[in-house]
Amino acid sequence: MEEAPKSLNFIEHIIEEDLSNGFLKKNLRFRFPPEPNGYLHIGHASSISLNFGLGLRYSAPVNLRFDDTNPAKEETEYVEAIKKDVKWLGYKWDTERYASDYFQQLYDWAVQLIKKELAYVDSQTSEEMAIQKGTPTEKGTDSPFRNQSVADNLSLFEKMKNGDFKEGTHVLRAKIDMSSSNMLMRDPIIYRILHKAHHRTNTDWCIYPMYDWTHGESDYIEQVSHSFCTLEFAMHRELYDWFLDQVYDETKVRPKQREFARRNFSHTVVSKRKLLKLVEEGVVSGWDDPRMPTISGLRRRGYTPESIKSFAETIGIAKRDNVVDVSLLEFHIREHLNKISPRVMAVLDPVKLVITNYPEGEEEWLDAENNPEDESAGDRKVPFSKELYIEKQDFREEANRKFFRLKVGGEVRLKNGYIIKAESCTKDSDGNITEIQCTYDPKSKSGSGTEESLRKVKGTLHWVSIKHAIASEVRLYDRLFTDETPDAHKDKDYMEFINPESLKVITAYVEPSLKTALPGDKFQFQRLGYFNIDVDSTSDKLVFNRTVTLRDNWAKLQQKN
Ligand code: ATP
Ligand code: MG
C-alpha cells in the first residue's frame, strides 16, 4: 500500500517556494546549531528532527555546528554528549563545525566593519550603555564614543585582542541605528573581553564574538541555505540580515533565517540553564538521570530513538508557542516497546503464596512466550514451585464479584501455569496478609492440551517462584514536577514544584531468565509496565528503571475473556 504523501509544514513550504523561485536544490544546506552549554533535551529533538529531516527529504547536507562563543559556560563534556545523542537518534551530519573555528575570520570581518565606520569601541560601563539603549517606546542616545576615529577604534580593538584591558572595560559595537524601533539594532555589542580559556581555542583569544554576530556569519561561512531557529530570534532576524549585508558576496548562497516555535512540555522544564540547576543542586543524579527530559536521561530511562523520533514527527513544528503533554511521548514509547520488548514476570510488591497440594521440593519449567507481538522472539522456560510470590494487590481475603483477581474461594490462572484456588490466608497482628494458601488443579497446566488447560477463569496473575527469583533493585519514577507548567508561574520558581516522590526505590523479584540481562536491555514486566536495565546494574545486583507503566488495558482484556 502506498503511503499518502505527508502534507508540508510551513518550513517546507518556505523551501518549496524558494525552489520554485529558482533556488537550486543542490545549494540546499541545513545545520543543527547547539551551544555546548548543556545536554540535549526533548525540545532539541524537535529541532534535530526538523533540520535532519529536511536533509533527508531534500538529500541535502546537514552540519552539526557548535555555536561555542561563550567560554564561561561551555565544555568539551557537552560537545561529546551532544554528538553521542545526535548519533544515537540515528542522524548523520555532513560535517562537524565549530563557530570557534571561525574566530579569526570573524575578527577580520570586525576589523573591516571598523574600517567602514560600521563599528566602534565603546569604553563606557555597561550601566551607561544600558541607559543609552532607551526603551521600546523611547529612542536610544548615542554613545560619546560613537564617532571615535577609525584609527582609535582599530588601535583599541587590537589592544582588546592583545589582552591589554580588563573585562568589562571596552566592547566593540556595530554602528547601526540608536533610534531603531528594534532595540536589537541599537548598536549591538559584537565583541566583549573575557579573560577565560575556551574549550577549543584555549587562551588564544581574550575577546569573544557575541552570539548574534557569530551565528549568521557562521551560517554564511558554511553556506547554510536555511537557518531555522526558535521564535525568540524573530526580532534578531533584522540584525542577522544586517550582519550578512556587510560580508555578503553575490556569487554565494545567502542564508535565510526563519523561525518556528520552541516546544514546551508539561510537567517538566527544557531550558538548559534550569536543567543545569537541577544537576548542580543534586535534585537529580546528573544530566542523564532517568527523570530528566534530556535525550541521555530518556535513553537511560529506556526510551528508544524510534519513539523519540516518531514523537517529534507527530508533534511536528508550530508557529506559536504551546505546551505538549508528555503523556504523548509516553504513548510513543509504549507503542514501540510493545512491539520489541520480551515479556517477563516480576513481582514488585510481593506476598507469599503456598500451593498446599504441590509436592514439596518439586519444580518444573513452564513454557512462556517471549512476545505475543513478535513470533520470532520465541519461548523461554520459567520455573514453577510450591512457594511463589504474587503482587499483594492481586489478593483480597474477601472481595465482590467485580474483583477478578484472587480471593478466598476464588480461582485464577497463574500466567503460563496452572489454575489455583485460594483456600485461606495468614495475617500478622496488624492484620496484614503474610501468606496465602492455595490449591492447584494439576490438569490445568497452560499449553498441556487437556480440557482443564483450556478452562477459562476470569483472572490471570503474574508470579515468580520464590526459590528461583532474583531480588533486584527497581527504580520507579514519577513526574519530576508536580505542576503542569512549573516554569510558567510569575510568582513562583520552578524549583518550588519539584515532586518529592519522583523516585521510589524498591526491591522486586524477577524471574531467573533475567540473570544475564545487560544494561539497556528492555522488558515488559507483565501487567506492570516497561522496564530496562540501568547502567548501575552489576553481576551481583540487577538494577531496573521503570520506563513507563502499561496502559491499563489489562483489566479490560480480563473482562472480555
Ligand atoms: P535552552 O533554552 O534549552 O538552552 P537554546 O536555544 O539555548 O535552548 P541551543 O543549544 O542553542 O539551545 O539549541 C540548538 C537548537 O535547538 C536551536 O536552533 C534552538 O532554537 C533549538 N531548540 C532549543 N530548545 C528547543 C525547544 N524547546 N523546542 C524546539 N527547538 C529548540
Ligand atoms: Mg541558544
PDB file of N, CA, C and O in Angstrom, residues 240-302:
ATOM      1  N   TYR A 240      20.468  39.802  11.930  1.00  0.00           N
ATOM      2  CA  TYR A 240      21.079  38.700  11.164  1.00  0.00           C
ATOM      3  C   TYR A 240      21.314  39.165   9.720  1.00  0.00           C
ATOM      4  O   TYR A 240      22.396  38.987   9.156  1.00  0.00           O
ATOM      5  N   ASP A 241      20.286  39.797   9.173  1.00  0.00           N
ATOM      6  CA  ASP A 241      20.401  40.257   7.787  1.00  0.00           C
ATOM      7  C   ASP A 241      21.392  41.414   7.644  1.00  0.00           C
ATOM      8  O   ASP A 241      22.136  41.496   6.673  1.00  0.00           O
ATOM      9  N   TRP A 242      21.400  42.303   8.630  1.00  0.00           N
ATOM     10  CA  TRP A 242      22.336  43.432   8.577  1.00  0.00           C
ATOM     11  C   TRP A 242      23.775  42.922   8.603  1.00  0.00           C
ATOM     12  O   TRP A 242      24.609  43.360   7.806  1.00  0.00           O
ATOM     13  N   PHE A 243      24.036  41.984   9.497  1.00  0.00           N
ATOM     14  CA  PHE A 243      25.395  41.424   9.576  1.00  0.00           C
ATOM     15  C   PHE A 243      25.777  40.747   8.253  1.00  0.00           C
ATOM     16  O   PHE A 243      26.902  40.890   7.779  1.00  0.00           O
ATOM     17  N   LEU A 244      24.830  40.028   7.662  1.00  0.00           N
ATOM     18  CA  LEU A 244      25.109  39.373   6.383  1.00  0.00           C
ATOM     19  C   LEU A 244      25.412  40.394   5.291  1.00  0.00           C
ATOM     20  O   LEU A 244      26.336  40.216   4.499  1.00  0.00           O
ATOM     21  N   ASP A 245      24.605  41.467   5.284  1.00  0.00           N
ATOM     22  CA  ASP A 245      24.806  42.510   4.268  1.00  0.00           C
ATOM     23  C   ASP A 245      26.260  42.987   4.237  1.00  0.00           C
ATOM     24  O   ASP A 245      26.782  43.342   3.176  1.00  0.00           O
ATOM     25  N   GLN A 246      26.890  43.026   5.387  1.00  0.00           N
ATOM     26  CA  GLN A 246      28.245  43.595   5.467  1.00  0.00           C
ATOM     27  C   GLN A 246      29.317  42.692   4.862  1.00  0.00           C
ATOM     28  O   GLN A 246      30.408  43.149   4.557  1.00  0.00           O
ATOM     29  N   VAL A 247      28.987  41.392   4.731  1.00  0.00           N
ATOM     30  CA  VAL A 247      30.033  40.479   4.243  1.00  0.00           C
ATOM     31  C   VAL A 247      29.619  39.716   2.988  1.00  0.00           C
ATOM     32  O   VAL A 247      30.425  39.022   2.375  1.00  0.00           O
ATOM     33  N   TYR A 248      28.358  39.861   2.630  1.00  0.00           N
ATOM     34  CA  TYR A 248      27.789  39.034   1.562  1.00  0.00           C
ATOM     35  C   TYR A 248      28.408  39.305   0.195  1.00  0.00           C
ATOM     36  O   TYR A 248      28.594  40.439  -0.223  1.00  0.00           O
ATOM     37  N   ASP A 249      28.701  38.214  -0.481  1.00  0.00           N
ATOM     38  CA  ASP A 249      29.239  38.270  -1.838  1.00  0.00           C
ATOM     39  C   ASP A 249      28.180  37.620  -2.735  1.00  0.00           C
ATOM     40  O   ASP A 249      27.788  36.477  -2.503  1.00  0.00           O
ATOM     41  N   GLU A 250      27.738  38.366  -3.742  1.00  0.00           N
ATOM     42  CA  GLU A 250      26.610  37.972  -4.604  1.00  0.00           C
ATOM     43  C   GLU A 250      26.708  36.570  -5.209  1.00  0.00           C
ATOM     44  O   GLU A 250      25.703  35.972  -5.555  1.00  0.00           O
ATOM     45  N   THR A 251      27.942  36.093  -5.350  1.00  0.00           N
ATOM     46  CA  THR A 251      28.104  34.797  -6.006  1.00  0.00           C
ATOM     47  C   THR A 251      27.829  33.635  -5.047  1.00  0.00           C
ATOM     48  O   THR A 251      27.831  32.483  -5.441  1.00  0.00           O
ATOM     49  N   LYS A 252      27.650  33.976  -3.797  1.00  0.00           N
ATOM     50  CA  LYS A 252      27.482  32.918  -2.799  1.00  0.00           C
ATOM     51  C   LYS A 252      26.028  32.763  -2.372  1.00  0.00           C
ATOM     52  O   LYS A 252      25.178  33.598  -2.667  1.00  0.00           O
ATOM     53  N   VAL A 253      25.796  31.672  -1.646  1.00  0.00           N
ATOM     54  CA  VAL A 253      24.453  31.454  -1.094  1.00  0.00           C
ATOM     55  C   VAL A 253      24.261  32.387   0.100  1.00  0.00           C
ATOM     56  O   VAL A 253      25.142  32.513   0.949  1.00  0.00           O
ATOM     57  N   ARG A 254      23.118  33.033   0.116  1.00  0.00           N
ATOM     58  CA  ARG A 254      22.830  33.915   1.242  1.00  0.00           C
ATOM     59  C   ARG A 254      21.865  33.199   2.192  1.00  0.00           C
ATOM     60  O   ARG A 254      20.722  32.918   1.830  1.00  0.00           O
ATOM     61  N   PRO A 255      22.329  32.891   3.403  1.00  0.00           N
ATOM     62  CA  PRO A 255      21.471  32.153   4.334  1.00  0.00           C
ATOM     63  C   PRO A 255      20.206  32.943   4.683  1.00  0.00           C
ATOM     64  O   PRO A 255      20.210  34.179   4.718  1.00  0.00           O
ATOM     65  N   LYS A 256      19.150  32.185   4.927  1.00  0.00           N
ATOM     66  CA  LYS A 256      17.861  32.793   5.241  1.00  0.00           C
ATOM     67  C   LYS A 256      17.421  32.293   6.609  1.00  0.00           C
ATOM     68  O   LYS A 256      17.324  31.083   6.805  1.00  0.00           O
ATOM     69  N   GLN A 257      17.211  33.204   7.519  1.00  0.00           N
ATOM     70  CA  GLN A 257      16.738  32.785   8.845  1.00  0.00           C
ATOM     71  C   GLN A 257      15.220  32.773   8.886  1.00  0.00           C
ATOM     72  O   GLN A 257      14.562  33.726   8.474  1.00  0.00           O
ATOM     73  N   ARG A 258      14.671  31.683   9.388  1.00  0.00           N
ATOM     74  CA  ARG A 258      13.232  31.623   9.625  1.00  0.00           C
ATOM     75  C   ARG A 258      13.001  30.980  10.986  1.00  0.00           C
ATOM     76  O   ARG A 258      13.814  30.197  11.449  1.00  0.00           O
ATOM     77  N   GLU A 259      11.861  31.303  11.601  1.00  0.00           N
ATOM     78  CA  GLU A 259      11.650  30.891  12.985  1.00  0.00           C
ATOM     79  C   GLU A 259      10.466  29.940  13.137  1.00  0.00           C
ATOM     80  O   GLU A 259       9.496  30.011  12.385  1.00  0.00           O
ATOM     81  N   PHE A 260      10.594  29.089  14.118  1.00  0.00           N
ATOM     82  CA  PHE A 260       9.478  28.210  14.479  1.00  0.00           C
ATOM     83  C   PHE A 260       9.365  28.224  15.998  1.00  0.00           C
ATOM     84  O   PHE A 260      10.278  28.696  16.688  1.00  0.00           O
ATOM     85  N   ALA A 261       8.254  27.721  16.504  1.00  0.00           N
ATOM     86  CA  ALA A 261       8.003  27.839  17.951  1.00  0.00           C
ATOM     87  C   ALA A 261       8.812  26.838  18.755  1.00  0.00           C
ATOM     88  O   ALA A 261       8.963  25.684  18.374  1.00  0.00           O
ATOM     89  N   ARG A 262       9.338  27.311  19.868  1.00  0.00           N
ATOM     90  CA  ARG A 262      10.026  26.465  20.821  1.00  0.00           C
ATOM     91  C   ARG A 262       8.987  25.529  21.437  1.00  0.00           C
ATOM     92  O   ARG A 262       7.861  25.930  21.696  1.00  0.00           O
ATOM     93  N   ARG A 263       9.348  24.299  21.632  1.00  0.00           N
ATOM     94  CA  ARG A 263       8.425  23.354  22.248  1.00  0.00           C
ATOM     95  C   ARG A 263       8.584  23.342  23.751  1.00  0.00           C
ATOM     96  O   ARG A 263       9.695  23.310  24.258  1.00  0.00           O
ATOM     97  N   ASN A 264       7.457  23.377  24.424  1.00  0.00           N
ATOM     98  CA  ASN A 264       7.458  23.195  25.872  1.00  0.00           C
ATOM     99  C   ASN A 264       6.699  21.921  26.167  1.00  0.00           C
ATOM    100  O   ASN A 264       5.832  21.521  25.386  1.00  0.00           O
ATOM    101  N   PHE A 265       7.004  21.312  27.281  1.00  0.00           N
ATOM    102  CA  PHE A 265       6.391  20.027  27.614  1.00  0.00           C
ATOM    103  C   PHE A 265       5.828  20.092  29.020  1.00  0.00           C
ATOM    104  O   PHE A 265       6.430  20.718  29.898  1.00  0.00           O
ATOM    105  N   SER A 266       4.701  19.451  29.211  1.00  0.00           N
ATOM    106  CA  SER A 266       4.061  19.517  30.511  1.00  0.00           C
ATOM    107  C   SER A 266       4.892  18.785  31.562  1.00  0.00           C
ATOM    108  O   SER A 266       5.626  17.846  31.254  1.00  0.00           O
ATOM    109  N   HIS A 267       4.776  19.236  32.796  1.00  0.00           N
ATOM    110  CA  HIS A 267       5.409  18.593  33.959  1.00  0.00           C
ATOM    111  C   HIS A 267       6.925  18.560  33.906  1.00  0.00           C
ATOM    112  O   HIS A 267       7.547  17.741  34.578  1.00  0.00           O
ATOM    113  N   THR A 268       7.519  19.420  33.079  1.00  0.00           N
ATOM    114  CA  THR A 268       8.973  19.456  33.082  1.00  0.00           C
ATOM    115  C   THR A 268       9.452  20.823  32.622  1.00  0.00           C
ATOM    116  O   THR A 268       8.639  21.699  32.304  1.00  0.00           O
ATOM    117  N   VAL A 269      10.762  21.021  32.617  1.00  0.00           N
ATOM    118  CA  VAL A 269      11.344  22.249  32.074  1.00  0.00           C
ATOM    119  C   VAL A 269      12.349  21.823  31.013  1.00  0.00           C
ATOM    120  O   VAL A 269      12.946  20.759  31.122  1.00  0.00           O
ATOM    121  N   VAL A 270      12.504  22.617  29.966  1.00  0.00           N
ATOM    122  CA  VAL A 270      13.501  22.275  28.952  1.00  0.00           C
ATOM    123  C   VAL A 270      14.398  23.457  28.622  1.00  0.00           C
ATOM    124  O   VAL A 270      14.636  23.761  27.473  1.00  0.00           O
ATOM    125  N   SER A 271      14.886  24.099  29.654  1.00  0.00           N
ATOM    126  CA  SER A 271      15.895  25.116  29.411  1.00  0.00           C
ATOM    127  C   SER A 271      17.162  24.553  30.033  1.00  0.00           C
ATOM    128  O   SER A 271      17.134  24.042  31.148  1.00  0.00           O
ATOM    129  N   LYS A 272      18.251  24.633  29.283  1.00  0.00           N
ATOM    130  CA  LYS A 272      19.484  24.035  29.795  1.00  0.00           C
ATOM    131  C   LYS A 272      19.905  24.665  31.111  1.00  0.00           C
ATOM    132  O   LYS A 272      20.420  23.985  31.991  1.00  0.00           O
ATOM    133  N   ARG A 273      19.676  25.959  31.215  1.00  0.00           N
ATOM    134  CA  ARG A 273      20.040  26.658  32.452  1.00  0.00           C
ATOM    135  C   ARG A 273      19.273  26.066  33.646  1.00  0.00           C
ATOM    136  O   ARG A 273      19.840  25.802  34.704  1.00  0.00           O
ATOM    137  N   LYS A 274      17.996  25.828  33.416  1.00  0.00           N
ATOM    138  CA  LYS A 274      17.178  25.277  34.506  1.00  0.00           C
ATOM    139  C   LYS A 274      17.521  23.819  34.787  1.00  0.00           C
ATOM    140  O   LYS A 274      17.507  23.373  35.928  1.00  0.00           O
ATOM    141  N   LEU A 275      17.836  23.091  33.735  1.00  0.00           N
ATOM    142  CA  LEU A 275      18.216  21.686  33.927  1.00  0.00           C
ATOM    143  C   LEU A 275      19.552  21.595  34.665  1.00  0.00           C
ATOM    144  O   LEU A 275      19.740  20.738  35.531  1.00  0.00           O
ATOM    145  N   LEU A 276      20.457  22.527  34.316  1.00  0.00           N
ATOM    146  CA  LEU A 276      21.765  22.540  34.982  1.00  0.00           C
ATOM    147  C   LEU A 276      21.595  22.743  36.495  1.00  0.00           C
ATOM    148  O   LEU A 276      22.269  22.114  37.302  1.00  0.00           O
ATOM    149  N   LYS A 277      20.658  23.600  36.849  1.00  0.00           N
ATOM    150  CA  LYS A 277      20.418  23.860  38.273  1.00  0.00           C
ATOM    151  C   LYS A 277      19.953  22.582  38.991  1.00  0.00           C
ATOM    152  O   LYS A 277      20.346  22.322  40.124  1.00  0.00           O
ATOM    153  N   LEU A 278      19.134  21.802  38.331  1.00  0.00           N
ATOM    154  CA  LEU A 278      18.679  20.536  38.931  1.00  0.00           C
ATOM    155  C   LEU A 278      19.867  19.614  39.184  1.00  0.00           C
ATOM    156  O   LEU A 278      19.929  18.916  40.194  1.00  0.00           O
ATOM    157  N   VAL A 279      20.814  19.639  38.240  1.00  0.00           N
ATOM    158  CA  VAL A 279      22.008  18.797  38.377  1.00  0.00           C
ATOM    159  C   VAL A 279      22.884  19.344  39.502  1.00  0.00           C
ATOM    160  O   VAL A 279      23.280  18.619  40.419  1.00  0.00           O
ATOM    161  N   GLU A 280      23.144  20.665  39.437  1.00  0.00           N
ATOM    162  CA  GLU A 280      24.054  21.265  40.416  1.00  0.00           C
ATOM    163  C   GLU A 280      23.531  21.183  41.845  1.00  0.00           C
ATOM    164  O   GLU A 280      24.300  21.030  42.780  1.00  0.00           O
ATOM    165  N   GLU A 281      22.227  21.292  41.994  1.00  0.00           N
ATOM    166  CA  GLU A 281      21.679  21.257  43.349  1.00  0.00           C
ATOM    167  C   GLU A 281      21.374  19.832  43.811  1.00  0.00           C
ATOM    168  O   GLU A 281      20.804  19.627  44.871  1.00  0.00           O
ATOM    169  N   GLY A 282      21.722  18.864  42.988  1.00  0.00           N
ATOM    170  CA  GLY A 282      21.556  17.478  43.407  1.00  0.00           C
ATOM    171  C   GLY A 282      20.111  16.994  43.455  1.00  0.00           C
ATOM    172  O   GLY A 282      19.808  15.994  44.100  1.00  0.00           O
ATOM    173  N   VAL A 283      19.222  17.721  42.794  1.00  0.00           N
ATOM    174  CA  VAL A 283      17.826  17.273  42.737  1.00  0.00           C
ATOM    175  C   VAL A 283      17.759  15.962  41.951  1.00  0.00           C
ATOM    176  O   VAL A 283      16.966  15.078  42.237  1.00  0.00           O
ATOM    177  N   VAL A 284      18.647  15.852  40.978  1.00  0.00           N
ATOM    178  CA  VAL A 284      18.752  14.626  40.176  1.00  0.00           C
ATOM    179  C   VAL A 284      20.207  14.159  40.250  1.00  0.00           C
ATOM    180  O   VAL A 284      21.080  14.916  40.692  1.00  0.00           O
ATOM    181  N   SER A 285      20.459  12.943  39.790  1.00  0.00           N
ATOM    182  CA  SER A 285      21.810  12.399  39.941  1.00  0.00           C
ATOM    183  C   SER A 285      22.767  12.894  38.853  1.00  0.00           C
ATOM    184  O   SER A 285      23.969  12.724  38.973  1.00  0.00           O
ATOM    185  N   GLY A 286      22.249  13.497  37.813  1.00  0.00           N
ATOM    186  CA  GLY A 286      23.099  14.001  36.730  1.00  0.00           C
ATOM    187  C   GLY A 286      22.228  14.336  35.531  1.00  0.00           C
ATOM    188  O   GLY A 286      21.006  14.185  35.579  1.00  0.00           O
ATOM    189  N   TRP A 287      22.891  14.774  34.462  1.00  0.00           N
ATOM    190  CA  TRP A 287      22.145  15.122  33.239  1.00  0.00           C
ATOM    191  C   TRP A 287      21.400  13.909  32.694  1.00  0.00           C
ATOM    192  O   TRP A 287      20.410  14.054  31.988  1.00  0.00           O
ATOM    193  N   ASP A 288      21.920  12.717  32.981  1.00  0.00           N
ATOM    194  CA  ASP A 288      21.275  11.522  32.437  1.00  0.00           C
ATOM    195  C   ASP A 288      20.395  10.830  33.473  1.00  0.00           C
ATOM    196  O   ASP A 288      20.062   9.662  33.318  1.00  0.00           O
ATOM    197  N   ASP A 289      20.045  11.528  34.520  1.00  0.00           N
ATOM    198  CA  ASP A 289      19.096  10.940  35.466  1.00  0.00           C
ATOM    199  C   ASP A 289      17.834  10.587  34.683  1.00  0.00           C
ATOM    200  O   ASP A 289      17.349  11.394  33.876  1.00  0.00           O
ATOM    201  N   PRO A 290      17.303   9.386  34.902  1.00  0.00           N
ATOM    202  CA  PRO A 290      16.144   8.963  34.103  1.00  0.00           C
ATOM    203  C   PRO A 290      14.885   9.828  34.263  1.00  0.00           C
ATOM    204  O   PRO A 290      13.949   9.681  33.498  1.00  0.00           O
ATOM    205  N   ARG A 291      14.909  10.752  35.220  1.00  0.00           N
ATOM    206  CA  ARG A 291      13.748  11.658  35.335  1.00  0.00           C
ATOM    207  C   ARG A 291      13.933  12.914  34.507  1.00  0.00           C
ATOM    208  O   ARG A 291      13.018  13.719  34.367  1.00  0.00           O
ATOM    209  N   MET A 292      15.137  13.110  33.983  1.00  0.00           N
ATOM    210  CA  MET A 292      15.429  14.331  33.224  1.00  0.00           C
ATOM    211  C   MET A 292      14.823  14.248  31.821  1.00  0.00           C
ATOM    212  O   MET A 292      14.775  13.178  31.218  1.00  0.00           O
ATOM    213  N   PRO A 293      14.377  15.405  31.280  1.00  0.00           N
ATOM    214  CA  PRO A 293      13.831  15.396  29.914  1.00  0.00           C
ATOM    215  C   PRO A 293      14.940  15.460  28.876  1.00  0.00           C
ATOM    216  O   PRO A 293      14.701  15.849  27.744  1.00  0.00           O
ATOM    217  N   THR A 294      16.152  15.124  29.284  1.00  0.00           N
ATOM    218  CA  THR A 294      17.268  15.133  28.339  1.00  0.00           C
ATOM    219  C   THR A 294      17.227  13.870  27.488  1.00  0.00           C
ATOM    220  O   THR A 294      16.665  12.856  27.897  1.00  0.00           O
ATOM    221  N   ILE A 295      17.880  13.939  26.340  1.00  0.00           N
ATOM    222  CA  ILE A 295      17.965  12.758  25.483  1.00  0.00           C
ATOM    223  C   ILE A 295      18.696  11.639  26.250  1.00  0.00           C
ATOM    224  O   ILE A 295      18.283  10.472  26.220  1.00  0.00           O
ATOM    225  N   SER A 296      19.758  12.023  26.956  1.00  0.00           N
ATOM    226  CA  SER A 296      20.515  10.995  27.684  1.00  0.00           C
ATOM    227  C   SER A 296      19.711  10.425  28.857  1.00  0.00           C
ATOM    228  O   SER A 296      19.827   9.244  29.179  1.00  0.00           O
ATOM    229  N   GLY A 297      18.890  11.249  29.484  1.00  0.00           N
ATOM    230  CA  GLY A 297      18.020  10.754  30.556  1.00  0.00           C
ATOM    231  C   GLY A 297      16.964   9.810  30.013  1.00  0.00           C
ATOM    232  O   GLY A 297      16.682   8.750  30.591  1.00  0.00           O
ATOM    233  N   LEU A 298      16.396  10.196  28.882  1.00  0.00           N
ATOM    234  CA  LEU A 298      15.368   9.340  28.267  1.00  0.00           C
ATOM    235  C   LEU A 298      15.977   8.011  27.820  1.00  0.00           C
ATOM    236  O   LEU A 298      15.371   6.957  27.971  1.00  0.00           O
ATOM    237  N   ARG A 299      17.189   8.079  27.280  1.00  0.00           N
ATOM    238  CA  ARG A 299      17.864   6.851  26.847  1.00  0.00           C
ATOM    239  C   ARG A 299      18.077   5.929  28.043  1.00  0.00           C
ATOM    240  O   ARG A 299      17.774   4.748  27.991  1.00  0.00           O
ATOM    241  N   ARG A 300      18.570   6.524  29.134  1.00  0.00           N
ATOM    242  CA  ARG A 300      18.820   5.704  30.324  1.00  0.00           C
ATOM    243  C   ARG A 300      17.504   5.176  30.891  1.00  0.00           C
ATOM    244  O   ARG A 300      17.432   4.063  31.410  1.00  0.00           O
ATOM    245  N   ARG A 301      16.484   5.919  30.755  1.00  0.00           N
ATOM    246  CA  ARG A 301      15.173   5.514  31.254  1.00  0.00           C
ATOM    247  C   ARG A 301      14.602   4.350  30.448  1.00  0.00           C
ATOM    248  O   ARG A 301      13.713   3.646  30.903  1.00  0.00           O
ATOM    249  N   GLY A 302      15.086   4.168  29.220  1.00  0.00           N
ATOM    250  CA  GLY A 302      14.582   3.056  28.410  1.00  0.00           C
ATOM    251  C   GLY A 302      13.877   3.497  27.137  1.00  0.00           C
ATOM    252  O   GLY A 302      13.326   2.682  26.413  1.00  0.00           O
TER     253      GLY A 302
END
